[in-house]
mmCIF file with all atom_site columns, C-alpha atoms in Angstrom:
data_model
loop_
_atom_site.group_PDB
_atom_site.id
_atom_site.type_symbol
_atom_site.label_atom_id
_atom_site.label_alt_id
_atom_site.label_comp_id
_atom_site.label_asym_id
_atom_site.label_entity_id
_atom_site.label_seq_id
_atom_site.pdbx_PDB_ins_code
_atom_site.Cartn_x
_atom_site.Cartn_y
_atom_site.Cartn_z
_atom_site.occupancy
_atom_site.B_iso_or_equiv
_atom_site.pdbx_formal_charge
_atom_site.auth_seq_id
_atom_site.auth_comp_id
_atom_site.auth_asym_id
_atom_site.auth_atom_id
_atom_site.pdbx_PDB_model_num
ATOM 1   C CA . MET A 1 1   ? 0.058   0.059  0.096  1.00 79.00 ? 67  MET A CA 1
ATOM 2   C CA . GLU A 1 2   ? 1.233   3.509  -0.770 1.00 88.00 ? 68  GLU A CA 1
ATOM 3   C CA . TYR A 1 3   ? 0.838   6.157  1.856  1.00 90.00 ? 69  TYR A CA 1
ATOM 4   C CA . PHE A 1 4   ? 1.306   9.975  1.777  1.00 92.00 ? 70  PHE A CA 1
ATOM 5   C CA . ILE A 1 5   ? 1.831   12.777 4.332  1.00 90.00 ? 71  ILE A CA 1
ATOM 6   C CA . LEU A 1 6   ? -0.514  15.715 4.080  1.00 92.00 ? 72  LEU A CA 1
ATOM 7   C CA . GLU A 1 7   ? 1.208   18.860 5.361  1.00 88.00 ? 73  GLU A CA 1
ATOM 8   C CA . GLN A 1 8   ? 1.379   22.631 5.293  1.00 85.00 ? 74  GLN A CA 1
ATOM 9   C CA . ASP A 1 9   ? 3.476   23.944 2.377  1.00 84.00 ? 75  ASP A CA 1
ATOM 10  C CA . ARG A 1 10  ? 6.629   25.364 3.954  1.00 81.00 ? 76  ARG A CA 1
ATOM 11  C CA . ARG A 1 11  ? 6.862   28.292 1.629  1.00 80.00 ? 77  ARG A CA 1
ATOM 12  C CA . LEU A 1 12  ? 3.851   29.765 3.497  1.00 75.00 ? 78  LEU A CA 1
ATOM 13  C CA . GLY A 1 13  ? 5.743   30.197 6.656  1.00 68.00 ? 79  GLY A CA 1
ATOM 14  C CA . SER A 1 14  ? 4.697   28.851 10.132 1.00 66.00 ? 80  SER A CA 1
ATOM 15  C CA . LEU A 1 15  ? 1.970   30.108 12.423 1.00 64.00 ? 81  LEU A CA 1
ATOM 16  C CA . ASP A 1 16  ? 3.669   28.241 15.183 1.00 63.00 ? 82  ASP A CA 1
ATOM 17  C CA . GLY A 1 17  ? 3.537   30.220 18.306 1.00 61.00 ? 83  GLY A CA 1
ATOM 18  C CA . MET A 1 18  ? 1.214   33.027 16.795 1.00 74.00 ? 84  MET A CA 1
ATOM 19  C CA . ILE A 1 19  ? -2.098  30.968 17.363 1.00 79.00 ? 85  ILE A CA 1
ATOM 20  C CA . THR A 1 20  ? -3.499  30.818 20.658 1.00 79.00 ? 86  THR A CA 1
ATOM 21  C CA . PHE A 1 21  ? -5.427  27.796 21.478 1.00 83.00 ? 87  PHE A CA 1
ATOM 22  C CA . SER A 1 22  ? -7.872  27.387 24.337 1.00 84.00 ? 88  SER A CA 1
ATOM 23  C CA . GLU A 1 23  ? -6.787  25.184 27.317 1.00 86.00 ? 89  GLU A CA 1
ATOM 24  C CA . GLN A 1 24  ? -9.496  22.618 26.308 1.00 89.00 ? 90  GLN A CA 1
ATOM 25  C CA . MET A 1 25  ? -7.974  22.344 22.688 1.00 87.00 ? 91  MET A CA 1
ATOM 26  C CA . LYS A 1 26  ? -4.423  21.953 24.040 1.00 84.00 ? 92  LYS A CA 1
ATOM 27  C CA . GLN A 1 27  ? -5.653  18.926 26.078 1.00 86.00 ? 93  GLN A CA 1
ATOM 28  C CA . GLY A 1 28  ? -6.921  17.196 22.900 1.00 86.00 ? 94  GLY A CA 1
ATOM 29  C CA . TYR A 1 29  ? -9.942  16.731 20.688 1.00 89.00 ? 95  TYR A CA 1
ATOM 30  C CA . GLU A 1 30  ? -12.047 15.057 23.495 1.00 92.00 ? 96  GLU A CA 1
ATOM 31  C CA . PHE A 1 31  ? -11.768 18.138 25.590 1.00 91.00 ? 97  PHE A CA 1
ATOM 32  C CA . ALA A 1 32  ? -12.327 20.884 22.900 1.00 91.00 ? 98  ALA A CA 1
ATOM 33  C CA . LYS A 1 33  ? -15.806 22.495 22.488 1.00 93.00 ? 99  LYS A CA 1
ATOM 34  C CA . ASP A 1 34  ? -17.922 21.692 19.526 1.00 94.00 ? 100 ASP A CA 1
ATOM 35  C CA . GLU A 1 35  ? -16.987 25.268 18.398 1.00 94.00 ? 101 GLU A CA 1
ATOM 36  C CA . GLU A 1 36  ? -13.731 27.015 19.377 1.00 92.00 ? 102 GLU A CA 1
ATOM 37  C CA . VAL A 1 37  ? -12.422 30.343 18.783 1.00 91.00 ? 103 VAL A CA 1
ATOM 38  C CA . VAL A 1 38  ? -8.571  30.869 18.438 1.00 87.00 ? 104 VAL A CA 1
ATOM 39  C CA . PHE A 1 39  ? -6.596  33.922 17.940 1.00 86.00 ? 105 PHE A CA 1
ATOM 40  C CA . VAL A 1 40  ? -3.649  35.005 15.961 1.00 84.00 ? 106 VAL A CA 1
ATOM 41  C CA . ASN A 1 41  ? -1.277  37.675 17.019 1.00 78.00 ? 107 ASN A CA 1
ATOM 42  C CA . SER A 1 42  ? 1.033   39.039 14.523 1.00 73.00 ? 108 SER A CA 1
ATOM 43  C CA . SER A 1 43  ? 1.774   42.480 13.201 1.00 70.00 ? 109 SER A CA 1
ATOM 44  C CA . LYS A 1 44  ? 2.691   41.075 9.671  1.00 71.00 ? 110 LYS A CA 1
ATOM 45  C CA . ALA A 1 45  ? 0.300   39.780 7.027  1.00 69.00 ? 111 ALA A CA 1
ATOM 46  C CA . LEU A 1 46  ? 0.069   35.992 7.136  1.00 72.00 ? 112 LEU A CA 1
ATOM 47  C CA . GLU A 1 47  ? -1.112  33.501 4.704  1.00 77.00 ? 113 GLU A CA 1
ATOM 48  C CA . TYR A 1 48  ? -3.396  30.860 5.646  1.00 83.00 ? 114 TYR A CA 1
ATOM 49  C CA . GLY A 1 49  ? -3.325  27.417 3.843  1.00 86.00 ? 115 GLY A CA 1
ATOM 50  C CA . CYS A 1 50  ? -5.775  24.728 3.590  1.00 90.00 ? 116 CYS A CA 1
ATOM 51  C CA . ILE A 1 51  ? -4.035  22.847 6.564  1.00 90.00 ? 117 ILE A CA 1
ATOM 52  C CA . LEU A 1 52  ? -2.501  24.320 9.843  1.00 86.00 ? 118 LEU A CA 1
ATOM 53  C CA . GLU A 1 53  ? -0.262  21.896 11.434 1.00 82.00 ? 119 GLU A CA 1
ATOM 54  C CA . LYS A 1 54  ? 0.488   23.581 14.808 1.00 76.00 ? 120 LYS A CA 1
ATOM 55  C CA . PRO A 1 55  ? -0.244  23.427 17.565 1.00 74.00 ? 121 PRO A CA 1
ATOM 56  C CA . ASP A 1 56  ? -2.726  20.885 16.331 1.00 82.00 ? 122 ASP A CA 1
ATOM 57  C CA . LEU A 1 57  ? -3.896  19.935 13.078 1.00 87.00 ? 123 LEU A CA 1
ATOM 58  C CA . LEU A 1 58  ? -6.737  22.020 11.374 1.00 90.00 ? 124 LEU A CA 1
ATOM 59  C CA . VAL A 1 59  ? -8.262  21.745 7.896  1.00 93.00 ? 125 VAL A CA 1
ATOM 60  C CA . SER A 1 60  ? -10.173 23.887 5.570  1.00 93.00 ? 126 SER A CA 1
ATOM 61  C CA . ASP A 1 61  ? -13.667 23.197 4.555  1.00 94.00 ? 127 ASP A CA 1
ATOM 62  C CA . GLU A 1 62  ? -12.403 22.065 1.192  1.00 94.00 ? 128 GLU A CA 1
ATOM 63  C CA . VAL A 1 63  ? -10.028 19.498 2.833  1.00 94.00 ? 129 VAL A CA 1
ATOM 64  C CA . TYR A 1 64  ? -12.602 18.184 5.061  1.00 95.00 ? 130 TYR A CA 1
ATOM 65  C CA . GLN A 1 65  ? -15.031 17.545 2.389  1.00 95.00 ? 131 GLN A CA 1
ATOM 66  C CA . ILE A 1 66  ? -12.512 15.467 0.475  1.00 95.00 ? 132 ILE A CA 1
ATOM 67  C CA . LEU A 1 67  ? -11.401 13.505 3.660  1.00 95.00 ? 133 LEU A CA 1
ATOM 68  C CA . ASN A 1 68  ? -15.163 12.989 4.455  1.00 95.00 ? 134 ASN A CA 1
ATOM 69  C CA . ARG A 1 69  ? -15.740 11.471 0.964  1.00 94.00 ? 135 ARG A CA 1
ATOM 70  C CA . TYR A 1 70  ? -13.270 8.620  2.041  1.00 94.00 ? 136 TYR A CA 1
ATOM 71  C CA . GLU A 1 71  ? -14.341 8.338  5.666  1.00 92.00 ? 137 GLU A CA 1
ATOM 72  C CA . ARG A 1 72  ? -17.959 9.226  5.870  1.00 92.00 ? 138 ARG A CA 1
ATOM 73  C CA . GLY A 1 73  ? -18.885 10.849 9.218  1.00 90.00 ? 139 GLY A CA 1
ATOM 74  C CA . LEU A 1 74  ? -15.407 11.859 10.139 1.00 93.00 ? 140 LEU A CA 1
ATOM 75  C CA . ALA A 1 75  ? -15.947 13.472 13.585 1.00 94.00 ? 141 ALA A CA 1
ATOM 76  C CA . HIS A 1 76  ? -14.955 17.017 13.702 1.00 95.00 ? 142 HIS A CA 1
ATOM 77  C CA . LYS A 1 77  ? -15.138 20.295 15.737 1.00 95.00 ? 143 LYS A CA 1
ATOM 78  C CA . LYS A 1 78  ? -15.347 23.745 14.145 1.00 96.00 ? 144 LYS A CA 1
ATOM 79  C CA . VAL A 1 79  ? -12.477 26.269 14.812 1.00 94.00 ? 145 VAL A CA 1
ATOM 80  C CA . ILE A 1 80  ? -12.695 29.935 14.059 1.00 93.00 ? 146 ILE A CA 1
ATOM 81  C CA . VAL A 1 81  ? -9.199  31.522 13.549 1.00 89.00 ? 147 VAL A CA 1
ATOM 82  C CA . ILE A 1 82  ? -9.393  35.344 14.230 1.00 87.00 ? 148 ILE A CA 1
ATOM 83  C CA . ASP A 1 83  ? -6.527  37.442 12.835 1.00 83.00 ? 149 ASP A CA 1
ATOM 84  C CA . MET A 1 84  ? -6.444  40.353 14.960 1.00 76.00 ? 150 MET A CA 1
ATOM 85  C CA . ALA A 1 85  ? -4.083  42.380 12.660 1.00 75.00 ? 151 ALA A CA 1
ATOM 86  C CA . ARG A 1 86  ? -6.171  41.944 9.685  1.00 76.00 ? 152 ARG A CA 1
ATOM 87  C CA . ASN A 1 87  ? -9.564  42.002 11.472 1.00 77.00 ? 153 ASN A CA 1
ATOM 88  C CA . GLY A 1 88  ? -10.570 38.933 9.512  1.00 82.00 ? 154 GLY A CA 1
ATOM 89  C CA . GLN A 1 89  ? -11.607 35.297 10.394 1.00 89.00 ? 155 GLN A CA 1
ATOM 90  C CA . ILE A 1 90  ? -10.993 32.036 8.772  1.00 90.00 ? 156 ILE A CA 1
ATOM 91  C CA . HIS A 1 91  ? -13.073 28.901 9.399  1.00 94.00 ? 157 HIS A CA 1
ATOM 92  C CA . TYR A 1 92  ? -11.241 25.425 9.832  1.00 94.00 ? 158 TYR A CA 1
ATOM 93  C CA . TYR A 1 93  ? -12.411 22.091 11.070 1.00 95.00 ? 159 TYR A CA 1
ATOM 94  C CA . PHE A 1 94  ? -10.567 20.184 13.859 1.00 94.00 ? 160 PHE A CA 1
ATOM 95  C CA . PRO A 1 95  ? -11.033 16.380 12.698 1.00 94.00 ? 161 PRO A CA 1
ATOM 96  C CA . LYS A 1 96  ? -10.777 13.422 14.997 1.00 94.00 ? 162 LYS A CA 1
ATOM 97  C CA . PHE A 1 97  ? -8.514  10.892 13.300 1.00 92.00 ? 163 PHE A CA 1
ATOM 98  C CA . THR A 1 98  ? -7.423  7.363  14.541 1.00 90.00 ? 164 THR A CA 1
ATOM 99  C CA . GLU A 1 99  ? -4.169  8.013  16.191 1.00 88.00 ? 165 GLU A CA 1
ATOM 100 C CA . VAL A 1 100 ? -1.436  5.349  15.375 1.00 87.00 ? 166 VAL A CA 1
ATOM 101 C CA . PRO A 1 101 ? 1.790   4.978  17.555 1.00 81.00 ? 167 PRO A CA 1
ATOM 102 C CA . CYS A 1 102 ? 4.983   4.858  15.537 1.00 78.00 ? 168 CYS A CA 1
ATOM 103 C CA . SER A 1 103 ? 7.699   2.625  16.880 1.00 70.00 ? 169 SER A CA 1
ATOM 104 C CA . ASN A 1 104 ? 10.547  4.160  14.663 1.00 65.00 ? 170 ASN A CA 1
ATOM 105 C CA . GLN A 1 105 ? 11.198  6.760  12.124 1.00 58.00 ? 171 GLN A CA 1
ATOM 106 C CA . GLU A 1 106 ? 14.194  6.531  9.731  1.00 55.00 ? 172 GLU A CA 1
ATOM 107 C CA . SER A 1 107 ? 15.867  7.734  6.493  1.00 44.00 ? 173 SER A CA 1
ATOM 108 C CA . VAL A 1 108 ? 16.015  11.510 7.126  1.00 46.00 ? 174 VAL A CA 1
ATOM 109 C CA . LYS A 1 109 ? 16.479  13.422 3.841  1.00 45.00 ? 175 LYS A CA 1
ATOM 110 C CA . LYS A 1 110 ? 17.560  16.740 3.352  1.00 45.00 ? 176 LYS A CA 1
ATOM 111 C CA . ASN A 1 111 ? 15.846  19.154 0.956  1.00 45.00 ? 177 ASN A CA 1
ATOM 112 C CA . ALA A 1 112 ? 17.058  22.349 -0.810 1.00 43.00 ? 178 ALA A CA 1
ATOM 113 C CA . GLU A 1 113 ? 16.413  24.470 2.307  1.00 47.00 ? 179 GLU A CA 1
ATOM 114 C CA . ASP A 1 114 ? 18.439  21.964 4.317  1.00 40.00 ? 180 ASP A CA 1
ATOM 115 C CA . THR A 1 115 ? 15.635  21.078 6.502  1.00 47.00 ? 181 THR A CA 1
ATOM 116 C CA . GLU A 1 116 ? 14.993  17.421 7.615  1.00 54.00 ? 182 GLU A CA 1
ATOM 117 C CA . LYS A 1 117 ? 12.098  15.400 6.487  1.00 65.00 ? 183 LYS A CA 1
ATOM 118 C CA . ILE A 1 118 ? 11.343  11.849 7.692  1.00 69.00 ? 184 ILE A CA 1
ATOM 119 C CA . ASP A 1 119 ? 10.062  9.511  5.073  1.00 73.00 ? 185 ASP A CA 1
ATOM 120 C CA . HIS A 1 120 ? 10.422  6.091  6.542  1.00 77.00 ? 186 HIS A CA 1
ATOM 121 C CA . PHE A 1 121 ? 8.155   4.878  9.467  1.00 79.00 ? 187 PHE A CA 1
ATOM 122 C CA . THR A 1 122 ? 7.519   1.496  11.199 1.00 80.00 ? 188 THR A CA 1
ATOM 123 C CA . VAL A 1 123 ? 4.201   0.973  12.481 1.00 81.00 ? 189 VAL A CA 1
ATOM 124 C CA . ASP A 1 124 ? 1.954   -2.224 13.732 1.00 80.00 ? 190 ASP A CA 1
ATOM 125 C CA . GLU A 1 125 ? 0.232   -2.986 10.346 1.00 82.00 ? 191 GLU A CA 1
ATOM 126 C CA . LYS A 1 126 ? -2.722  -4.360 12.120 1.00 84.00 ? 192 LYS A CA 1
ATOM 127 C CA . LEU A 1 127 ? -3.496  -0.862 13.287 1.00 83.00 ? 193 LEU A CA 1
ATOM 128 C CA . ILE A 1 128 ? -3.797  0.669  10.045 1.00 86.00 ? 194 ILE A CA 1
ATOM 129 C CA . GLU A 1 129 ? -5.298  -2.088 8.124  1.00 87.00 ? 195 GLU A CA 1
ATOM 130 C CA . GLY A 1 130 ? -8.510  -0.699 6.479  1.00 87.00 ? 196 GLY A CA 1
ATOM 131 C CA . LEU A 1 131 ? -7.851  2.938  7.174  1.00 89.00 ? 197 LEU A CA 1
ATOM 132 C CA . SER A 1 132 ? -7.854  5.440  4.460  1.00 93.00 ? 198 SER A CA 1
ATOM 133 C CA . MET A 1 133 ? -6.322  8.058  6.842  1.00 94.00 ? 199 MET A CA 1
ATOM 134 C CA . PHE A 1 134 ? -4.737  8.239  10.371 1.00 92.00 ? 200 PHE A CA 1
ATOM 135 C CA . LYS A 1 135 ? -2.611  10.396 12.520 1.00 90.00 ? 201 LYS A CA 1
ATOM 136 C CA . LEU A 1 136 ? 0.882   8.964  13.005 1.00 85.00 ? 202 LEU A CA 1
ATOM 137 C CA . LYS A 1 137 ? 2.323   10.005 16.365 1.00 78.00 ? 203 LYS A CA 1
ATOM 138 C CA . PHE A 1 138 ? 5.979   9.951  17.121 1.00 71.00 ? 204 PHE A CA 1
ATOM 139 C CA . PHE A 1 139 ? 7.224   11.828 20.268 1.00 68.00 ? 205 PHE A CA 1
ATOM 140 C CA . ARG A 1 140 ? 5.600   15.150 20.064 1.00 69.00 ? 206 ARG A CA 1
ATOM 141 C CA . LYS A 1 141 ? 4.925   15.392 16.267 1.00 73.00 ? 207 LYS A CA 1
ATOM 142 C CA . SER A 1 142 ? 1.970   14.227 14.593 1.00 80.00 ? 208 SER A CA 1
ATOM 143 C CA . TYR A 1 143 ? 1.674   13.574 10.913 1.00 85.00 ? 209 TYR A CA 1
ATOM 144 C CA . LEU A 1 144 ? -1.533  13.105 8.896  1.00 91.00 ? 210 LEU A CA 1
ATOM 145 C CA . VAL A 1 145 ? -1.169  9.997  6.738  1.00 91.00 ? 211 VAL A CA 1
ATOM 146 C CA . VAL A 1 146 ? -3.400  9.092  3.930  1.00 94.00 ? 212 VAL A CA 1
ATOM 147 C CA . ARG A 1 147 ? -3.723  6.232  1.155  1.00 93.00 ? 213 ARG A CA 1
ATOM 148 C CA . LEU A 1 148 ? -2.916  6.843  -2.201 1.00 94.00 ? 214 LEU A CA 1
ATOM 149 C CA . ASP A 1 149 ? -6.505  7.221  -3.381 1.00 94.00 ? 215 ASP A CA 1
ATOM 150 C CA . VAL A 1 150 ? -7.212  10.078 -0.754 1.00 94.00 ? 216 VAL A CA 1
ATOM 151 C CA . ALA A 1 151 ? -3.936  11.881 -1.942 1.00 93.00 ? 217 ALA A CA 1
ATOM 152 C CA . GLU A 1 152 ? -5.110  11.654 -5.546 1.00 93.00 ? 218 GLU A CA 1
ATOM 153 C CA . GLY A 1 153 ? -8.409  13.221 -4.477 1.00 92.00 ? 219 GLY A CA 1
ATOM 154 C CA . MET A 1 154 ? -6.506  16.027 -2.697 1.00 92.00 ? 220 MET A CA 1
ATOM 155 C CA . LEU A 1 155 ? -4.274  16.604 -5.815 1.00 91.00 ? 221 LEU A CA 1
ATOM 156 C CA . ARG A 1 156 ? -7.092  16.868 -8.167 1.00 91.00 ? 222 ARG A CA 1
ATOM 157 C CA . THR A 1 157 ? -8.366  20.007 -6.543 1.00 89.00 ? 223 THR A CA 1
ATOM 158 C CA . SER A 1 158 ? -6.567  23.344 -6.319 1.00 83.00 ? 224 SER A CA 1
ATOM 159 C CA . LEU A 1 159 ? -5.934  23.412 -2.747 1.00 89.00 ? 225 LEU A CA 1
ATOM 160 C CA . TYR A 1 160 ? -3.750  26.353 -1.517 1.00 90.00 ? 226 TYR A CA 1
ATOM 161 C CA . GLY A 1 161 ? -0.870  25.568 0.821  1.00 86.00 ? 227 GLY A CA 1
ATOM 162 C CA . LEU A 1 162 ? -0.904  21.781 0.607  1.00 91.00 ? 228 LEU A CA 1
ATOM 163 C CA . ASN A 1 163 ? 2.079   19.570 0.295  1.00 89.00 ? 229 ASN A CA 1
ATOM 164 C CA . VAL A 1 164 ? 1.554   15.961 -0.416 1.00 92.00 ? 230 VAL A CA 1
ATOM 165 C CA . ARG A 1 165 ? 4.741   13.865 0.352  1.00 90.00 ? 231 ARG A CA 1
ATOM 166 C CA . ARG A 1 166 ? 5.087   10.219 -0.187 1.00 90.00 ? 232 ARG A CA 1
ATOM 167 C CA . ILE A 1 167 ? 6.424   7.889  2.760  1.00 86.00 ? 233 ILE A CA 1
ATOM 168 C CA . LEU A 1 168 ? 7.281   4.356  3.324  1.00 83.00 ? 234 LEU A CA 1
ATOM 169 C CA . ILE A 1 169 ? 5.457   2.336  6.138  1.00 81.00 ? 235 ILE A CA 1
ATOM 170 C CA . ASN A 1 170 ? 7.185   -0.894 7.325  1.00 76.00 ? 236 ASN A CA 1
ATOM 171 C CA . GLY A 1 171 ? 5.159   -3.256 9.288  1.00 65.00 ? 237 GLY A CA 1
ATOM 172 C CA . ARG A 1 172 ? 6.327   -5.116 12.391 1.00 53.00 ? 238 ARG A CA 1
#
């Protein structure tokens, strides 16, 4: 089976540290309210892509609709991101994905910007059997992993700020 990581395009820049999540959201999906409001504090103009990775994974309506085609009834909570500097708001979804622990990650590559990208993971294949998408957890980092058919569905649309990267998954 082929798998891909869906992630925020690094050319947009990170919003890490600029978004203020509620204490409930920081504790996880189960603790978050059905509708949350988060704030962005930055004096500079920011670009918002279809996926925000930090401090937790948020997806745009377009991404959620595609994911929901492959996993009907994907549980989610709504998040309104309010940009104080621009007096604007952007709506995102906070989906609940099956979380799969990763026992090992390997094969660190370096890209043109000299940043590390992990492209090889070891997981228990029984945990991902039949899943079209899941959240791969390794230490403090989470990755949204999708099967080939879901990745193709994403690539057929014109989503802004999305990077789709192929990875290898070894079973144990």
